[in-house]
Amino acid sequence: VYSIIATYKNITKVNTISVKPINFNVSVKNMTYGENENIVVEFEGNITGNINFEFSTESIVVYINGSQATCDLSGFDAGNYSVDVYYSNKFFNSSKVNRNFTINRANATMDVEFNNIGADVGGNIVVTGTPSEVSQCIHSYTGQFLRDVERLR
């Protein structure tokens, strides 16, 4: 609530103005890398302006469309994230809302690997399992590759 006082030729007028707060809901959940996930901001009523998403390494500004703004997270690597979200237009910035979320590493499964495959020779199943399990098999070419990748990290 703001009071406005105006005086002109010894006449004083007092008026009050009420400014309604801009309330919004921020939705984000933990996800696995590769999922198509977004941060969604929803407003009550007809709102125009922008939503600002501030991450530790970058800021993304999204225009509000139909009382909603969506920030695409598809370019983000696996890791833990914190984001400050706030509304802005040419006259006003709202207070910031903070959300934390995690993008987990993808947990792929290696179903079957064959070695010694030839047109008339046939093949042998060497190993099945998760990447961690496959990397433990000394007879697996894929397991060797996975061990090499882990050593490089």
Short mmCIF file of N, CA and C in Angstrom, two decimals, residues 26-132:
data_model
loop_
_atom_site.label_atom_id
_atom_site.label_comp_id
_atom_site.label_asym_id
_atom_site.label_seq_id
_atom_site.Cartn_x
_atom_site.Cartn_y
_atom_site.Cartn_z
N VAL A 26 6.94 -22.37 -9.05
CA VAL A 26 8.08 -22.90 -9.80
C VAL A 26 8.13 -24.41 -9.60
N SER A 27 8.08 -25.17 -10.70
CA SER A 27 8.10 -26.63 -10.63
C SER A 27 9.32 -27.18 -11.35
N VAL A 28 10.11 -27.96 -10.65
CA VAL A 28 11.23 -28.69 -11.25
C VAL A 28 11.45 -29.92 -10.39
N LYS A 29 11.84 -31.02 -11.03
CA LYS A 29 12.10 -32.24 -10.27
C LYS A 29 13.44 -32.83 -10.68
N ASN A 30 13.95 -33.73 -9.86
CA ASN A 30 15.17 -34.44 -10.22
C ASN A 30 14.90 -35.29 -11.45
N MET A 31 15.93 -35.49 -12.27
CA MET A 31 15.74 -36.22 -13.52
C MET A 31 17.00 -37.00 -13.86
N THR A 32 16.90 -37.82 -14.87
CA THR A 32 18.05 -38.56 -15.40
C THR A 32 18.47 -37.90 -16.70
N TYR A 33 19.80 -37.82 -16.91
CA TYR A 33 20.34 -37.20 -18.11
C TYR A 33 19.67 -37.80 -19.35
N GLY A 34 19.27 -36.94 -20.26
CA GLY A 34 18.62 -37.39 -21.49
C GLY A 34 17.12 -37.28 -21.45
N GLU A 35 16.54 -37.17 -20.25
CA GLU A 35 15.10 -36.97 -20.17
C GLU A 35 14.79 -35.55 -20.65
N ASN A 36 13.63 -35.38 -21.22
CA ASN A 36 13.21 -34.05 -21.67
C ASN A 36 12.52 -33.36 -20.50
N GLU A 37 13.30 -32.63 -19.71
CA GLU A 37 12.76 -32.01 -18.52
C GLU A 37 12.89 -30.50 -18.60
N ASN A 38 11.98 -29.83 -17.93
CA ASN A 38 11.93 -28.37 -17.95
C ASN A 38 11.69 -27.85 -16.54
N ILE A 39 11.99 -26.58 -16.35
CA ILE A 39 11.51 -25.84 -15.18
C ILE A 39 10.29 -25.08 -15.67
N VAL A 40 9.17 -25.24 -14.98
CA VAL A 40 7.92 -24.59 -15.39
C VAL A 40 7.52 -23.58 -14.32
N VAL A 41 7.23 -22.36 -14.76
CA VAL A 41 6.75 -21.30 -13.88
C VAL A 41 5.33 -20.96 -14.31
N GLU A 42 4.39 -21.00 -13.35
CA GLU A 42 2.99 -20.73 -13.64
C GLU A 42 2.49 -19.56 -12.80
N PHE A 43 1.66 -18.72 -13.41
CA PHE A 43 1.11 -17.54 -12.76
C PHE A 43 -0.39 -17.65 -12.66
N GLU A 44 -0.95 -16.91 -11.69
CA GLU A 44 -2.40 -16.74 -11.60
C GLU A 44 -2.74 -15.49 -12.39
N GLY A 45 -3.70 -15.59 -13.27
CA GLY A 45 -4.12 -14.42 -14.03
C GLY A 45 -3.31 -14.17 -15.26
N ASN A 46 -3.63 -13.06 -15.91
CA ASN A 46 -2.99 -12.70 -17.17
C ASN A 46 -1.75 -11.86 -16.87
N ILE A 47 -0.59 -12.44 -17.03
CA ILE A 47 0.68 -11.80 -16.72
C ILE A 47 1.52 -11.72 -17.99
N THR A 48 2.17 -10.58 -18.18
CA THR A 48 3.14 -10.45 -19.26
C THR A 48 4.48 -10.08 -18.65
N GLY A 49 5.53 -10.28 -19.40
CA GLY A 49 6.87 -9.98 -18.92
C GLY A 49 7.78 -11.16 -19.14
N ASN A 50 8.82 -11.24 -18.33
CA ASN A 50 9.83 -12.29 -18.47
C ASN A 50 10.06 -13.00 -17.16
N ILE A 51 10.53 -14.23 -17.29
CA ILE A 51 11.03 -14.97 -16.13
C ILE A 51 12.53 -15.13 -16.34
N ASN A 52 13.29 -14.85 -15.30
CA ASN A 52 14.74 -14.96 -15.34
C ASN A 52 15.15 -16.19 -14.54
N PHE A 53 15.95 -17.04 -15.15
CA PHE A 53 16.48 -18.24 -14.50
C PHE A 53 17.98 -18.03 -14.34
N GLU A 54 18.44 -17.87 -13.10
CA GLU A 54 19.85 -17.62 -12.85
C GLU A 54 20.51 -18.86 -12.25
N PHE A 55 21.39 -19.47 -13.04
CA PHE A 55 22.19 -20.60 -12.59
C PHE A 55 23.57 -20.06 -12.22
N SER A 56 24.41 -20.88 -11.62
CA SER A 56 25.74 -20.39 -11.22
C SER A 56 26.60 -20.01 -12.42
N THR A 57 26.37 -20.62 -13.58
CA THR A 57 27.21 -20.36 -14.74
C THR A 57 26.52 -19.58 -15.85
N GLU A 58 25.21 -19.43 -15.80
CA GLU A 58 24.52 -18.72 -16.87
C GLU A 58 23.16 -18.25 -16.42
N SER A 59 22.61 -17.30 -17.18
CA SER A 59 21.25 -16.81 -16.96
C SER A 59 20.45 -17.02 -18.24
N ILE A 60 19.20 -17.40 -18.06
CA ILE A 60 18.31 -17.62 -19.21
C ILE A 60 17.06 -16.80 -18.96
N VAL A 61 16.64 -16.02 -19.95
CA VAL A 61 15.44 -15.21 -19.86
C VAL A 61 14.40 -15.80 -20.80
N VAL A 62 13.19 -16.04 -20.26
CA VAL A 62 12.11 -16.65 -21.04
C VAL A 62 10.88 -15.74 -20.95
N TYR A 63 10.26 -15.47 -22.08
CA TYR A 63 9.03 -14.67 -22.13
C TYR A 63 7.85 -15.49 -21.61
N ILE A 64 6.98 -14.85 -20.86
CA ILE A 64 5.79 -15.53 -20.33
C ILE A 64 4.75 -15.61 -21.45
N ASN A 65 4.25 -16.81 -21.68
CA ASN A 65 3.26 -17.05 -22.72
C ASN A 65 2.08 -17.79 -22.10
N GLY A 66 0.88 -17.19 -22.11
CA GLY A 66 -0.29 -17.85 -21.55
C GLY A 66 -0.15 -18.13 -20.07
N SER A 67 0.37 -17.17 -19.31
CA SER A 67 0.56 -17.29 -17.85
C SER A 67 1.53 -18.39 -17.46
N GLN A 68 2.44 -18.75 -18.37
CA GLN A 68 3.42 -19.80 -18.09
C GLN A 68 4.73 -19.51 -18.81
N ALA A 69 5.83 -19.89 -18.17
CA ALA A 69 7.16 -19.79 -18.80
C ALA A 69 7.88 -21.11 -18.56
N THR A 70 8.60 -21.59 -19.57
CA THR A 70 9.28 -22.88 -19.48
C THR A 70 10.75 -22.72 -19.85
N CYS A 71 11.63 -23.23 -18.98
CA CYS A 71 13.07 -23.22 -19.23
C CYS A 71 13.50 -24.63 -19.60
N ASP A 72 14.03 -24.79 -20.80
CA ASP A 72 14.48 -26.09 -21.31
C ASP A 72 15.84 -26.44 -20.70
N LEU A 73 15.94 -27.62 -20.10
CA LEU A 73 17.18 -28.07 -19.46
C LEU A 73 17.93 -29.10 -20.29
N SER A 74 17.58 -29.28 -21.56
CA SER A 74 18.16 -30.37 -22.35
C SER A 74 19.66 -30.23 -22.58
N GLY A 75 20.23 -29.04 -22.48
CA GLY A 75 21.66 -28.88 -22.70
C GLY A 75 22.50 -29.02 -21.43
N PHE A 76 21.88 -29.34 -20.32
CA PHE A 76 22.59 -29.41 -19.05
C PHE A 76 23.18 -30.79 -18.84
N ASP A 77 24.42 -30.84 -18.33
CA ASP A 77 25.08 -32.11 -18.01
C ASP A 77 24.56 -32.66 -16.69
N ALA A 78 24.90 -33.90 -16.41
CA ALA A 78 24.56 -34.49 -15.11
C ALA A 78 25.25 -33.70 -14.01
N GLY A 79 24.55 -33.51 -12.89
CA GLY A 79 25.11 -32.78 -11.76
C GLY A 79 24.03 -32.20 -10.89
N ASN A 80 24.45 -31.51 -9.84
CA ASN A 80 23.53 -30.84 -8.92
C ASN A 80 23.44 -29.37 -9.31
N TYR A 81 22.22 -28.83 -9.32
CA TYR A 81 22.01 -27.46 -9.75
C TYR A 81 21.16 -26.70 -8.75
N SER A 82 21.42 -25.40 -8.70
CA SER A 82 20.61 -24.46 -7.94
C SER A 82 20.22 -23.35 -8.91
N VAL A 83 18.97 -22.93 -8.88
CA VAL A 83 18.51 -21.88 -9.78
C VAL A 83 17.69 -20.87 -8.99
N ASP A 84 17.95 -19.59 -9.24
CA ASP A 84 17.11 -18.51 -8.71
C ASP A 84 16.19 -18.08 -9.84
N VAL A 85 14.90 -18.00 -9.53
CA VAL A 85 13.89 -17.66 -10.53
C VAL A 85 13.19 -16.38 -10.07
N TYR A 86 13.07 -15.40 -10.99
CA TYR A 86 12.32 -14.20 -10.64
C TYR A 86 11.63 -13.61 -11.86
N TYR A 87 10.55 -12.91 -11.60
CA TYR A 87 9.74 -12.26 -12.62
C TYR A 87 10.27 -10.85 -12.85
N SER A 88 10.22 -10.39 -14.09
CA SER A 88 10.57 -9.00 -14.38
C SER A 88 9.74 -8.47 -15.55
N ASN A 89 9.48 -7.18 -15.48
CA ASN A 89 8.95 -6.44 -16.62
C ASN A 89 9.66 -5.09 -16.62
N LYS A 90 9.23 -4.13 -17.41
CA LYS A 90 9.99 -2.88 -17.50
C LYS A 90 9.88 -2.01 -16.24
N PHE A 91 8.97 -2.36 -15.31
CA PHE A 91 8.79 -1.56 -14.11
C PHE A 91 9.16 -2.27 -12.81
N PHE A 92 9.33 -3.59 -12.85
CA PHE A 92 9.31 -4.33 -11.59
C PHE A 92 10.12 -5.61 -11.69
N ASN A 93 10.82 -5.97 -10.62
CA ASN A 93 11.44 -7.29 -10.45
C ASN A 93 10.89 -7.90 -9.16
N SER A 94 10.47 -9.14 -9.21
CA SER A 94 9.95 -9.81 -8.01
C SER A 94 11.10 -10.31 -7.15
N SER A 95 10.77 -10.80 -5.97
CA SER A 95 11.78 -11.46 -5.16
C SER A 95 12.13 -12.80 -5.82
N LYS A 96 13.31 -13.32 -5.50
CA LYS A 96 13.78 -14.55 -6.12
C LYS A 96 13.26 -15.77 -5.39
N VAL A 97 12.94 -16.81 -6.16
CA VAL A 97 12.56 -18.11 -5.63
C VAL A 97 13.68 -19.08 -5.99
N ASN A 98 14.23 -19.79 -5.01
CA ASN A 98 15.33 -20.70 -5.27
C ASN A 98 14.83 -22.13 -5.31
N ARG A 99 15.32 -22.90 -6.27
CA ARG A 99 15.02 -24.33 -6.36
C ARG A 99 16.32 -25.07 -6.63
N ASN A 100 16.43 -26.26 -6.05
CA ASN A 100 17.57 -27.14 -6.27
C ASN A 100 17.08 -28.41 -6.95
N PHE A 101 17.89 -28.94 -7.85
CA PHE A 101 17.52 -30.18 -8.52
C PHE A 101 18.78 -30.90 -8.97
N THR A 102 18.63 -32.17 -9.29
CA THR A 102 19.75 -33.00 -9.72
C THR A 102 19.44 -33.62 -11.07
N ILE A 103 20.42 -33.60 -11.96
CA ILE A 103 20.33 -34.36 -13.20
C ILE A 103 21.28 -35.55 -13.01
N ASN A 104 20.70 -36.73 -12.88
CA ASN A 104 21.48 -37.94 -12.64
C ASN A 104 22.08 -38.48 -13.92
N ARG A 105 23.20 -39.17 -13.78
CA ARG A 105 23.81 -39.82 -14.94
C ARG A 105 22.87 -40.90 -15.45
N ALA A 106 22.85 -41.09 -16.74
CA ALA A 106 22.04 -42.15 -17.34
C ALA A 106 22.58 -43.50 -16.89
N ASN A 107 21.70 -44.43 -16.61
CA ASN A 107 22.10 -45.76 -16.17
C ASN A 107 21.74 -46.75 -17.27
N ALA A 108 22.58 -46.80 -18.28
CA ALA A 108 22.32 -47.68 -19.42
C ALA A 108 22.63 -49.12 -19.06
N THR A 109 22.01 -50.03 -19.75
CA THR A 109 22.26 -51.45 -19.55
C THR A 109 22.80 -52.03 -20.84
N MET A 110 23.89 -52.77 -20.73
CA MET A 110 24.44 -53.49 -21.88
C MET A 110 23.75 -54.84 -21.87
N ASP A 111 22.93 -55.09 -22.86
CA ASP A 111 22.16 -56.33 -22.84
C ASP A 111 23.01 -57.54 -23.20
N VAL A 112 23.67 -57.52 -24.34
CA VAL A 112 24.42 -58.69 -24.77
C VAL A 112 25.63 -58.23 -25.58
N GLU A 113 26.77 -58.89 -25.39
CA GLU A 113 27.93 -58.64 -26.23
C GLU A 113 28.42 -59.97 -26.78
N PHE A 114 28.68 -60.02 -28.09
CA PHE A 114 29.22 -61.21 -28.72
C PHE A 114 30.66 -60.96 -29.13
N ASN A 115 31.53 -61.94 -28.92
CA ASN A 115 32.90 -61.89 -29.44
C ASN A 115 33.06 -63.01 -30.45
N ASN A 116 34.08 -62.93 -31.28
CA ASN A 116 34.40 -63.97 -32.27
C ASN A 116 33.23 -64.24 -33.21
N ILE A 117 32.60 -63.19 -33.70
CA ILE A 117 31.46 -63.39 -34.61
C ILE A 117 31.99 -63.44 -36.02
N GLY A 118 31.61 -64.45 -36.75
CA GLY A 118 31.93 -64.58 -38.17
C GLY A 118 30.71 -65.16 -38.86
N ALA A 119 30.66 -64.99 -40.15
CA ALA A 119 29.49 -65.44 -40.89
C ALA A 119 29.22 -66.93 -40.69
N ASP A 120 30.27 -67.74 -40.63
CA ASP A 120 30.03 -69.18 -40.49
C ASP A 120 30.56 -69.73 -39.17
N VAL A 121 31.11 -68.86 -38.30
CA VAL A 121 31.71 -69.33 -37.06
C VAL A 121 30.70 -69.35 -35.91
N GLY A 122 29.76 -68.42 -35.90
CA GLY A 122 28.86 -68.29 -34.75
C GLY A 122 29.46 -67.32 -33.76
N GLY A 123 29.03 -67.37 -32.52
CA GLY A 123 29.56 -66.44 -31.53
C GLY A 123 29.27 -66.94 -30.13
N ASN A 124 29.87 -66.29 -29.17
CA ASN A 124 29.68 -66.64 -27.76
C ASN A 124 29.18 -65.41 -27.02
N ILE A 125 28.24 -65.62 -26.11
CA ILE A 125 27.83 -64.53 -25.23
C ILE A 125 28.93 -64.39 -24.18
N VAL A 126 29.51 -63.21 -24.12
CA VAL A 126 30.64 -62.97 -23.22
C VAL A 126 30.16 -62.42 -21.88
N VAL A 127 29.26 -61.44 -21.92
CA VAL A 127 28.81 -60.80 -20.68
C VAL A 127 27.49 -60.09 -20.91
N THR A 128 26.68 -60.01 -19.89
CA THR A 128 25.48 -59.18 -19.89
C THR A 128 25.47 -58.40 -18.59
N GLY A 129 24.80 -57.25 -18.58
CA GLY A 129 24.68 -56.49 -17.33
C GLY A 129 24.79 -55.01 -17.53
N THR A 130 24.93 -54.31 -16.41
CA THR A 130 25.07 -52.86 -16.42
C THR A 130 26.48 -52.51 -16.89
N PRO A 131 26.73 -51.25 -17.24
CA PRO A 131 28.09 -50.86 -17.62
C PRO A 131 29.12 -51.21 -16.54
N SER A 132 28.76 -51.05 -15.29
CA SER A 132 29.69 -51.39 -14.20
C SER A 132 30.00 -52.89 -14.21
#
